[in-house]
mmCIF file of C-alpha atoms and ligand atoms in Angstrom:
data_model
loop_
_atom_site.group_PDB
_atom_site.id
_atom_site.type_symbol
_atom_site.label_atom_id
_atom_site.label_comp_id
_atom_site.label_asym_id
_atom_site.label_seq_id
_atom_site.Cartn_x
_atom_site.Cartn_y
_atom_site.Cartn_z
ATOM 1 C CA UNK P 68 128.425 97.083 111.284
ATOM 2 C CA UNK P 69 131.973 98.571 110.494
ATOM 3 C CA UNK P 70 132.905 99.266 107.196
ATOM 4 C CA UNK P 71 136.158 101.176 106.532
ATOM 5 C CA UNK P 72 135.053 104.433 104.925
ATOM 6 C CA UNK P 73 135.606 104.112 101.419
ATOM 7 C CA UNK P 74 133.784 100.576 100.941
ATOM 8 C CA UNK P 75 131.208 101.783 98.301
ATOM 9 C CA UNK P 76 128.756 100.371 100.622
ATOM 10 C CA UNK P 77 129.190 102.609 103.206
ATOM 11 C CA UNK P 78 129.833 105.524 100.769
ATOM 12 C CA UNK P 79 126.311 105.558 99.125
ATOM 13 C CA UNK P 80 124.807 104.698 102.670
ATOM 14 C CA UNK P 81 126.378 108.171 103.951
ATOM 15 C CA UNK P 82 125.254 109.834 100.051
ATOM 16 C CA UNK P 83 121.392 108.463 100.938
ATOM 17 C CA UNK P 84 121.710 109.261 104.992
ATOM 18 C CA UNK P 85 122.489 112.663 103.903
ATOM 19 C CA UNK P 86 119.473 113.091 101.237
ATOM 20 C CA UNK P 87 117.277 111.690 103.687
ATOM 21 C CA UNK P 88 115.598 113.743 106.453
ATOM 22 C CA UNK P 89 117.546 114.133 109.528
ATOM 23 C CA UNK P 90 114.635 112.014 111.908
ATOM 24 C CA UNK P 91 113.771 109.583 109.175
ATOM 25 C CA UNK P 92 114.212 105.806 110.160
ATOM 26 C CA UNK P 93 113.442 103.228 108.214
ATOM 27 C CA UNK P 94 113.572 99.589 109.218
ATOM 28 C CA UNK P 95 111.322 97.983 106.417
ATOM 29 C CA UNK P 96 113.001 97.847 102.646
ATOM 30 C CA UNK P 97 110.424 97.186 99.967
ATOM 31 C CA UNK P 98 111.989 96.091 96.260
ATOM 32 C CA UNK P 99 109.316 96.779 93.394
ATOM 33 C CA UNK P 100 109.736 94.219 90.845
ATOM 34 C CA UNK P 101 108.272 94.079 86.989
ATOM 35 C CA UNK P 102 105.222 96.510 86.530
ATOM 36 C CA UNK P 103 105.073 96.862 90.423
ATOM 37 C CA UNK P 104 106.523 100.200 90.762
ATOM 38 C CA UNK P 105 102.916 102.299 91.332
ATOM 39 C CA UNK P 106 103.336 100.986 94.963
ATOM 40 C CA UNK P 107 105.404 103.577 95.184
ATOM 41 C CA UNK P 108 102.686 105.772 94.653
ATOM 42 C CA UNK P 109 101.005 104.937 97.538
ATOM 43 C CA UNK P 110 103.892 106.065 100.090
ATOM 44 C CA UNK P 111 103.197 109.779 101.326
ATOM 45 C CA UNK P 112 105.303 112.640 102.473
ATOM 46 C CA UNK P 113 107.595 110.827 99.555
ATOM 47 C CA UNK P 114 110.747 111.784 98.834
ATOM 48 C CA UNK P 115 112.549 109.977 95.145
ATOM 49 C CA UNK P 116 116.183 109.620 94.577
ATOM 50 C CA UNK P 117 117.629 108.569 90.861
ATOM 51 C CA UNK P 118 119.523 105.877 90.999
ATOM 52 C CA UNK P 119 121.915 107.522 88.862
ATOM 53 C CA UNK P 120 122.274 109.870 91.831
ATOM 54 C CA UNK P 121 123.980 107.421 93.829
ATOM 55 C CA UNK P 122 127.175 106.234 94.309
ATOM 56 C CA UNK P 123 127.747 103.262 93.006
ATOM 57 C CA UNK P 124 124.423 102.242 91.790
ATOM 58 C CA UNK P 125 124.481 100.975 88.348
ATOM 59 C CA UNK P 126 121.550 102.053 85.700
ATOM 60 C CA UNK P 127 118.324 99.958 85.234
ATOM 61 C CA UNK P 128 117.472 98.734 82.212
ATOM 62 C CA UNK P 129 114.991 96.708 82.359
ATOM 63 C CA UNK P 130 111.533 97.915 80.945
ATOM 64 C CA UNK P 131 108.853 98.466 84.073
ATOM 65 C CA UNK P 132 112.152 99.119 86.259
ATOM 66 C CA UNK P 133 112.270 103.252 86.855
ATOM 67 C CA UNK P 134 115.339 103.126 89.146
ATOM 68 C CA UNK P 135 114.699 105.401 91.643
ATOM 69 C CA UNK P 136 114.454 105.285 95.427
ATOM 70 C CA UNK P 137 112.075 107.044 97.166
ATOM 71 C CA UNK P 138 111.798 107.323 101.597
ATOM 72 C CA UNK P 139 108.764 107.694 102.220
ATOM 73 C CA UNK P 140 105.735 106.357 104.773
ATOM 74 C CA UNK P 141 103.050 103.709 103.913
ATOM 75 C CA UNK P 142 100.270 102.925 105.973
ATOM 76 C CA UNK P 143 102.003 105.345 108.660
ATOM 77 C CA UNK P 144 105.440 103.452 108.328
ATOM 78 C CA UNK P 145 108.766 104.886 107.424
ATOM 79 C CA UNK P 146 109.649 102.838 104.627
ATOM 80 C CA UNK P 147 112.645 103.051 101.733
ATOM 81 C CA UNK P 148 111.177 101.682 98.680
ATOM 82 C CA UNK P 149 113.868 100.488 95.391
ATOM 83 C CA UNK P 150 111.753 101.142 92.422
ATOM 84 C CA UNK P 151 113.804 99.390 89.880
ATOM 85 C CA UNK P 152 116.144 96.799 90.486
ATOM 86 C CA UNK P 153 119.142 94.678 88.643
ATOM 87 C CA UNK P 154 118.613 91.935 86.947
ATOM 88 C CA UNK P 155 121.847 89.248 85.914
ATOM 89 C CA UNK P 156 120.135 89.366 81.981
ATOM 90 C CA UNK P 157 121.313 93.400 81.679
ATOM 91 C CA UNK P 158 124.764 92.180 82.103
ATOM 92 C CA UNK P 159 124.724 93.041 85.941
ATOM 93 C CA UNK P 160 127.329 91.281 87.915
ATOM 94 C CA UNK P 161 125.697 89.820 90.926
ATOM 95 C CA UNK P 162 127.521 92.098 93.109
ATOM 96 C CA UNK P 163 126.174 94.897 91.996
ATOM 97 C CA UNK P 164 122.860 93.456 91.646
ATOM 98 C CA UNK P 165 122.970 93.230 95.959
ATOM 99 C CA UNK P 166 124.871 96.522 96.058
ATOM 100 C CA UNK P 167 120.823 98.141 96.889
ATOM 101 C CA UNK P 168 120.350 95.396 99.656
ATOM 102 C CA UNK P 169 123.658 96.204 101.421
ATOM 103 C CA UNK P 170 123.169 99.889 101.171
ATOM 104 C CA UNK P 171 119.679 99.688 102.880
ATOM 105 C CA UNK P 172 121.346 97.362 105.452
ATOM 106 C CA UNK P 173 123.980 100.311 106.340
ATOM 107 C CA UNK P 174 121.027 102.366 106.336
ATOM 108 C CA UNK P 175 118.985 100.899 109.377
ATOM 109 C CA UNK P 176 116.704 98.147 107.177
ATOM 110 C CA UNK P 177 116.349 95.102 109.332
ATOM 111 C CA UNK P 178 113.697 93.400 107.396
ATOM 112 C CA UNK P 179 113.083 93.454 103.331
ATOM 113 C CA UNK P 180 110.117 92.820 101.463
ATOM 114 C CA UNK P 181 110.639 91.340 98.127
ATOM 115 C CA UNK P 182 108.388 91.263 95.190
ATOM 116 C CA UNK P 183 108.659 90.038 91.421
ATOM 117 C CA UNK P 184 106.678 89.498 88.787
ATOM 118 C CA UNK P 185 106.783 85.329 87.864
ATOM 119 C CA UNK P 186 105.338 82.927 85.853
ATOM 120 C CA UNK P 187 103.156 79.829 87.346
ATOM 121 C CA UNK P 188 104.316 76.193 86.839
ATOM 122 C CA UNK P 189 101.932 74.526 88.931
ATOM 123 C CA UNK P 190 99.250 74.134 87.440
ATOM 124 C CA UNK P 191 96.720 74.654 90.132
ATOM 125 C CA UNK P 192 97.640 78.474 90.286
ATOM 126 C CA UNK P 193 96.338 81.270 88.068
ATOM 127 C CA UNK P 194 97.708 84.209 86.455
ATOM 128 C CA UNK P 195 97.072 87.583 88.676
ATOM 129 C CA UNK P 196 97.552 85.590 91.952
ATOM 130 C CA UNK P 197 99.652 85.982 94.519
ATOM 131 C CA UNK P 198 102.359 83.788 95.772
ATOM 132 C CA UNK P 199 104.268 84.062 98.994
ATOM 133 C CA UNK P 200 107.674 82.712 98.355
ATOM 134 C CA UNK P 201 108.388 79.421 100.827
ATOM 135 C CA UNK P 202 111.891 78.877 99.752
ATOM 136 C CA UNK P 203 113.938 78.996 96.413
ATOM 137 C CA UNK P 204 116.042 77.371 93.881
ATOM 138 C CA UNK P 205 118.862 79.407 92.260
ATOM 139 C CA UNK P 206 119.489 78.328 89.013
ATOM 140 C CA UNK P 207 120.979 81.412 87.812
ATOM 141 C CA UNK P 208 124.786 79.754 88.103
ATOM 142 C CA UNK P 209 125.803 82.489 90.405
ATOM 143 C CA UNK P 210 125.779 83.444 93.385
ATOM 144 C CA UNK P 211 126.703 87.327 95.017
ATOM 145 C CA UNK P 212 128.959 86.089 97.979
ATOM 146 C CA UNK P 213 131.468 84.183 95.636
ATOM 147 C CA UNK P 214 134.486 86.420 96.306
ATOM 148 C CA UNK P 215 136.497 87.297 99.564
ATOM 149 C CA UNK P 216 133.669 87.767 102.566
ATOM 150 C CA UNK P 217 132.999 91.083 103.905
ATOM 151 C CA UNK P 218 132.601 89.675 107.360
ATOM 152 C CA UNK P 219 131.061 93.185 108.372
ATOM 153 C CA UNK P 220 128.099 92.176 106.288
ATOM 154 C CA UNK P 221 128.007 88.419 107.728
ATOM 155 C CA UNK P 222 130.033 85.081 108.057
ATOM 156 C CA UNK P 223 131.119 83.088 105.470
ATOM 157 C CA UNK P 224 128.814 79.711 105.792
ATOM 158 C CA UNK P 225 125.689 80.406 106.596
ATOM 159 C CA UNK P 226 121.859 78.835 107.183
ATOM 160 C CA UNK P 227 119.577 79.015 104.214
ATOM 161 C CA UNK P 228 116.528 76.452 105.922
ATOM 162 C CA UNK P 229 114.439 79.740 106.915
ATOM 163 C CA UNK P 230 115.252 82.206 104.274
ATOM 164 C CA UNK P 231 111.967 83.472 103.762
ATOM 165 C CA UNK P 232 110.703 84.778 107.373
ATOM 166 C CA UNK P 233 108.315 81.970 108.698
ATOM 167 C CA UNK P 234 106.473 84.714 111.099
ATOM 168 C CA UNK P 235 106.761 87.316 107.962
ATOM 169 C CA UNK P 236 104.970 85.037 106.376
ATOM 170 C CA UNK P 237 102.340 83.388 108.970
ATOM 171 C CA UNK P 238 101.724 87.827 108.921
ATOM 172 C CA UNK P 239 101.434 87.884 105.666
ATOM 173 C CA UNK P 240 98.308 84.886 105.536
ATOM 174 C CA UNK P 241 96.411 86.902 108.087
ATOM 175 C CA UNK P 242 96.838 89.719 105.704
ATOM 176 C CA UNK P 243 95.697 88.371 102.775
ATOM 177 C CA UNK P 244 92.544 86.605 104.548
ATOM 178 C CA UNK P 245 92.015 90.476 106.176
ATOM 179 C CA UNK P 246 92.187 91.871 102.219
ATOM 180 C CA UNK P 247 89.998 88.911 101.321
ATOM 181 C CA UNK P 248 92.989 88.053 98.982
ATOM 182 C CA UNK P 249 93.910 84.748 97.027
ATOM 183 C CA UNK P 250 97.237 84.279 98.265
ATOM 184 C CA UNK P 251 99.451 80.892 97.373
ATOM 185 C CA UNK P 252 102.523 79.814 98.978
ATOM 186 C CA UNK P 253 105.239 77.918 97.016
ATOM 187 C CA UNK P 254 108.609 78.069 95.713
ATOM 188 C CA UNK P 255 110.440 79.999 93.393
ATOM 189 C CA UNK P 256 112.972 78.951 90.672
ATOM 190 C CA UNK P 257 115.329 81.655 89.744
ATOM 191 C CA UNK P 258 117.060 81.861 85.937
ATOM 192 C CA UNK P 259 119.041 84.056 84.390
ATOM 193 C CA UNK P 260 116.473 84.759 81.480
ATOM 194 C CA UNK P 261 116.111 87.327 79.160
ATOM 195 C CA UNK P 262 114.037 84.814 77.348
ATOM 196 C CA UNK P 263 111.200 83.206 78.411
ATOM 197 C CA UNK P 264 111.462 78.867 79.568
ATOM 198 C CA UNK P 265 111.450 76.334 77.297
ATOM 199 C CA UNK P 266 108.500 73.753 77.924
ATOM 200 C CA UNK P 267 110.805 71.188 78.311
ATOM 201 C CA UNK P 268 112.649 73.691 81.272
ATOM 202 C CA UNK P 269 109.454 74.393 82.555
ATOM 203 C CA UNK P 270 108.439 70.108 82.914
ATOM 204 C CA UNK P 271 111.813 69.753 84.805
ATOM 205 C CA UNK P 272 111.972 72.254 87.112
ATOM 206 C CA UNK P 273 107.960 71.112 88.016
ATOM 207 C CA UNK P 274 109.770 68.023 89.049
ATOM 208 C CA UNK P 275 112.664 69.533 90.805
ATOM 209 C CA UNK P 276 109.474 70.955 92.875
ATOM 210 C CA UNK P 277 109.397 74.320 91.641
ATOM 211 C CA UNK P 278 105.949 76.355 91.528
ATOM 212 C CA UNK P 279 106.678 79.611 89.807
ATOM 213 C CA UNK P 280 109.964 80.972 87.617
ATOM 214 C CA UNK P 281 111.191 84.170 87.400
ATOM 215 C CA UNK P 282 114.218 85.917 86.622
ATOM 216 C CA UNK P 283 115.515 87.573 89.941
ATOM 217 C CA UNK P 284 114.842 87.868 93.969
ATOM 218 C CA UNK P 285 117.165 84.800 94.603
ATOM 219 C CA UNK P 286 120.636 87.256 94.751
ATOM 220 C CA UNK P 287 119.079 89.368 96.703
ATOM 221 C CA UNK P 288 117.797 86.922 99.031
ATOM 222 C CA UNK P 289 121.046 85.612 99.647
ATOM 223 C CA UNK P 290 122.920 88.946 100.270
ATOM 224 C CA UNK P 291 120.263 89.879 102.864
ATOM 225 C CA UNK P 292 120.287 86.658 104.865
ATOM 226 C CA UNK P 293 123.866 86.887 104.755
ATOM 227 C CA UNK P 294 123.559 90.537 106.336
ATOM 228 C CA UNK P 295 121.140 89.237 108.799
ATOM 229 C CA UNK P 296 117.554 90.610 107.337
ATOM 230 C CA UNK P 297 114.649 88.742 108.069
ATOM 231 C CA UNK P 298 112.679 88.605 104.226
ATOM 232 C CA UNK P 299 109.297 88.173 102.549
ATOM 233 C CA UNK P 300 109.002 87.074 98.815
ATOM 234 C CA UNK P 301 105.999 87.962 97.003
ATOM 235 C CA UNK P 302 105.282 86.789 93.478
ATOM 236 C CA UNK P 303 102.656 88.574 91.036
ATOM 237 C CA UNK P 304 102.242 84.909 88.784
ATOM 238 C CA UNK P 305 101.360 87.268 85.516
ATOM 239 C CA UNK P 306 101.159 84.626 83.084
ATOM 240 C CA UNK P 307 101.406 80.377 82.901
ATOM 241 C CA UNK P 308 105.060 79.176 82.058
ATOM 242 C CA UNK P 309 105.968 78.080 79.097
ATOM 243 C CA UNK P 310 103.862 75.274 77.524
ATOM 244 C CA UNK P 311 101.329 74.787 80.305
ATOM 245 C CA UNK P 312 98.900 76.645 77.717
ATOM 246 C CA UNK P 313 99.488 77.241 74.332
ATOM 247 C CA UNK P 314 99.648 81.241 75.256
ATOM 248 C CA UNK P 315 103.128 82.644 73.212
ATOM 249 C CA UNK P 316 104.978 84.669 76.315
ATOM 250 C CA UNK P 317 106.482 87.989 75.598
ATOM 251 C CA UNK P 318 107.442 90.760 77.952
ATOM 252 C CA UNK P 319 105.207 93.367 77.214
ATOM 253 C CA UNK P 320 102.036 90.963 77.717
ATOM 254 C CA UNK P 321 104.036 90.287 81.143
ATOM 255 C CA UNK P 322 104.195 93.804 81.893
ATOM 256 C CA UNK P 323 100.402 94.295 80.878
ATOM 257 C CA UNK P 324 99.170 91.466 83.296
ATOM 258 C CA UNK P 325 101.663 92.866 86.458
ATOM 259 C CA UNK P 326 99.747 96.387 86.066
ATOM 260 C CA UNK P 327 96.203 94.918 85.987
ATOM 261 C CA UNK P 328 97.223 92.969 89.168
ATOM 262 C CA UNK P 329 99.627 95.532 90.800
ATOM 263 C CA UNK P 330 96.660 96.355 93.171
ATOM 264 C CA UNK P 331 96.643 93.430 94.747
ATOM 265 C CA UNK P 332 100.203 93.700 95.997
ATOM 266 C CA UNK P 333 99.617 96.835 96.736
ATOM 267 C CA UNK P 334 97.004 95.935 99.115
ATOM 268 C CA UNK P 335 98.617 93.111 101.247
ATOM 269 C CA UNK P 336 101.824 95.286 100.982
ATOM 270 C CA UNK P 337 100.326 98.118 102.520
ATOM 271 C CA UNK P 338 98.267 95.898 105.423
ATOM 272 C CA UNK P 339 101.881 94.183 105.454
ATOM 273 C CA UNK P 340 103.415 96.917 106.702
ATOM 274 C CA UNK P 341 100.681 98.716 108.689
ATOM 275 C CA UNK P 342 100.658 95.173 111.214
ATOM 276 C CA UNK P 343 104.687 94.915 111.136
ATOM 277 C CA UNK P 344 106.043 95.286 114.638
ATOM 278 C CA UNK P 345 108.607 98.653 114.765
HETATM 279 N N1 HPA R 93 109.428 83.103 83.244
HETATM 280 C C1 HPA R 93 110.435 83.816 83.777
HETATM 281 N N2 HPA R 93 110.258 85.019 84.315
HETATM 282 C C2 HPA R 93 109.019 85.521 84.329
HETATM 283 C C3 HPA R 93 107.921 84.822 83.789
HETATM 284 C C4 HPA R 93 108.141 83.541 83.217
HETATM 285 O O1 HPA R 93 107.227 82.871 82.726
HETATM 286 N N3 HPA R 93 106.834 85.630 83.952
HETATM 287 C C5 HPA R 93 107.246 86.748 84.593
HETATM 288 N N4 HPA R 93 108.580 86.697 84.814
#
């Protein structure tokens, strides 16, 4: 991948390659959403990088978003984990919202493990399950490649029909089943938020086949296909969408229900990675 040396791309890449131990290699990428960040906990030999620290990185806002990256190993894997990311409802452009993804690109990371904190429009799912992301709907009226391409990064037109890994995700059943874990499988609306769906958003976007709604994943998603990554998308469902119960949403019960079921993740994460091929 050549990038002429002053793309900011390249120039955090060389910032982070320089932090990081001289023998460390990391091919998985793991992005912690909402309340998911104690995964990080579980990497050893850790090593944590503000975000502030690097080039180009813009600042986190978001509450349960502590902006740091840390290199580190889980279940014996060298892994570089974003705690924190950027969501479009801070005021983010969507560029910068991918500028993470492309810097772990430059860095070695061939395959990137998403995860997010969403709410559950079919009805047949309950909060504190998992669901492994099949495909997606962007609804966030963006998109992160508008612009000139960087053809170093990938072409211009490109194939979304297998976004989301298919053998990522036949690995991550067998997981699950091994961690005797409730996983679903669906698909994932993305909007812009900060607030919460309307009922009446929530009743369309059942019909325009949507299972669960959150408010990021999809940007990043697109930047790393276009850069070639093969992806999983895992969604923490912490609460029904709007108007499937009566239940009044706010972020801090959202917050409250990722923690309780943070473990979970953290489990078929961490047997995720330990059955990943090098
Ligand atoms: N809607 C949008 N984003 C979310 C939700 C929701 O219900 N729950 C967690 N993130």
């Amino acid at each position: 991948m050549s990038l002429p040396p002053d793309d900011p791309h390249a120039l955090a890449a060389e910032f982070v390659r320089r932090w990081l131990p001289e023998t460390f290699r990391a091919r998985t990428g793991i992005i912690l959403g909402s309340g998911l960040g104690r995964l990080g906990g579980a990497l050893t030999d850790a090593i944590d990088l503000a975000y502030t620290e690097i080039p180009g990185f813009v600042c986190s806002t978001a509450p349960g978003h502590r902006g740091h990256l840390l290199a580190g190993y889980l279940a014996g894997q060298p892994v570089l984990c974003l705690q924190g990311r950027f969501h479009r409802y801070e005021g983010h452009s969507f560029s910068d919202i991918v500028f993470p993804i492309r810097m772990l690109r430059l860095l070695g990371v061939k395959r990137l493990l998403l995860t997010n904190a969403a709410g559950a429009i079919n009805t047949t799912y309950k909060p504190g399950e998992l669901m492994l992301i099949a495909d997606h709907i962007n609804l966030m009226g963006g998109n992160p490649l508008i612009g000139p391409n960087n053809a170093a990064f990938g072409e211009r037109f490109f194939d979304m029909g297998t976004t989301y890994t298919p053998a990522l995700r036949a690995l991550a059943k067998v997981c699950a089943a091994e961690q005797g874990l409730c996983l679903r499988e669906g698909v994932y609306i993305a909007v812009t938020g900060p607030n919460y769906e309307t009922p009446a958003e929530i009743r369309a976007f059942r019909v325009l086949g949507a299972d669960a709604v959150g408010m990021s994943t999809v940007p990043e998603a697109i930047a790393a296909r276009h850069c070639g990554m093969d992806i999983l998308g895992i969604s923490l469902l912490t609460n029904m969408a709007a108007g499937v119960t009566d239940a009044v949403l706010s972020g801090s019960e959202v917050l409250a229900a990722s923690d309780r079921s943070a473990e979970a993740m953290e489990r078929l994460i961490t047997a995720l990675v330990r059955h990943l091929p090098e």
